[in-house]
Amino acid sequence: MPATVQQEINAKQDQSSETLNKLINQQKLIILNIKLISLANSLNERLGKGESDAITLVATVSKPIANIFLSNL
C-alpha cells in the first residue's frame, strides 16, 4: 500500500485505521513509497493523491494489472 493511502486512512481514527495498523503490525501489509513520481503527478490531475499513488504502485509492481486500471480512466 502506498504511504499516502496509509496517511489518508489514519487521518481518521476509526475501525479502518485500527484494522490497517493491525495488518501492518502483523506484517500482512507493507507500506511503500512510490517511485514513478511523474506518473503519480499525471494521474493526480484527475484523481486524488491516494488513488494516484495506488495506481502508480501497481504500475511499479505489475504492469499488466496497471494497464487494466489505466485503460478505465
Short mmCIF file of C-alpha atoms in Angstrom, two decimals:
data_model
loop_
_atom_site.label_atom_id
_atom_site.label_comp_id
_atom_site.label_asym_id
_atom_site.label_seq_id
_atom_site.Cartn_x
_atom_site.Cartn_y
_atom_site.Cartn_z
CA MET A 1 0.00 0.00 0.00
CA PRO A 2 1.32 3.48 -0.75
CA ALA A 3 2.30 5.56 2.26
CA THR A 4 -0.15 8.28 1.16
CA VAL A 5 -3.08 5.86 1.38
CA GLN A 6 -1.97 4.83 4.86
CA GLN A 7 -1.86 8.50 5.87
CA GLU A 8 -5.34 9.12 4.46
CA ILE A 9 -6.80 6.14 6.32
CA ASN A 10 -5.04 7.03 9.57
CA ALA A 11 -6.22 10.65 9.40
CA LYS A 12 -9.45 9.47 10.98
CA GLN A 13 -9.16 7.20 13.99
CA ASP A 14 -11.81 4.57 13.32
CA GLN A 15 -12.23 0.85 12.65
CA SER A 16 -10.48 1.14 9.27
CA SER A 17 -7.37 2.73 10.73
CA GLU A 18 -7.27 0.19 13.56
CA THR A 19 -7.54 -2.69 11.09
CA LEU A 20 -4.90 -1.17 8.83
CA ASN A 21 -2.43 -0.72 11.67
CA LYS A 22 -3.09 -4.25 12.90
CA LEU A 23 -2.30 -5.66 9.44
CA ILE A 24 0.89 -3.61 9.26
CA ASN A 25 1.99 -4.72 12.73
CA GLN A 26 1.30 -8.35 11.80
CA GLN A 27 3.40 -7.84 8.63
CA LYS A 28 0.43 -8.84 6.47
CA LEU A 29 0.57 -5.48 4.69
CA ILE A 30 3.59 -3.41 3.76
CA ILE A 31 3.77 0.31 3.16
CA LEU A 32 5.81 1.54 0.21
CA ASN A 33 6.74 4.91 -1.22
CA ILE A 34 6.08 5.33 -4.90
CA LYS A 35 8.97 5.71 -7.33
CA LEU A 36 7.28 6.83 -10.55
CA ILE A 37 6.55 10.36 -9.36
CA SER A 38 5.80 11.70 -12.84
CA LEU A 39 3.08 9.07 -13.38
CA ALA A 40 1.55 9.78 -9.98
CA ASN A 41 1.52 13.52 -10.65
CA SER A 42 -0.09 13.00 -14.04
CA LEU A 43 -2.82 10.78 -12.58
CA ASN A 44 -3.31 13.22 -9.72
CA GLU A 45 -4.65 15.78 -12.19
CA ARG A 46 -7.81 13.64 -12.45
CA LEU A 47 -7.74 11.53 -9.28
CA GLY A 48 -6.99 12.00 -5.61
CA LYS A 49 -3.46 11.63 -4.25
CA GLY A 50 -4.12 8.24 -2.64
CA GLU A 51 -5.77 6.83 -5.76
CA SER A 52 -2.99 8.17 -7.98
CA ASP A 53 -0.28 6.68 -5.77
CA ALA A 54 -2.09 3.33 -5.56
CA ILE A 55 -2.28 3.04 -9.35
CA THR A 56 1.34 4.14 -9.66
CA LEU A 57 2.43 1.50 -7.16
CA VAL A 58 0.55 -1.16 -9.11
CA ALA A 59 2.35 0.01 -12.26
CA THR A 60 5.65 -0.49 -10.48
CA VAL A 61 4.75 -3.95 -9.24
CA SER A 62 2.71 -5.35 -12.10
CA LYS A 63 2.39 -3.68 -15.48
CA PRO A 64 -0.45 -5.95 -16.76
CA ILE A 65 -2.61 -5.02 -13.76
CA ALA A 66 -1.75 -1.34 -14.18
CA ASN A 67 -2.91 -1.47 -17.79
CA ILE A 68 -6.37 -2.51 -16.61
CA PHE A 69 -6.58 0.50 -14.27
CA LEU A 70 -5.20 2.95 -16.80
CA SER A 71 -7.48 1.78 -19.61
CA ASN A 72 -10.52 2.63 -17.48
CA LEU A 73 -9.55 6.28 -16.88
#
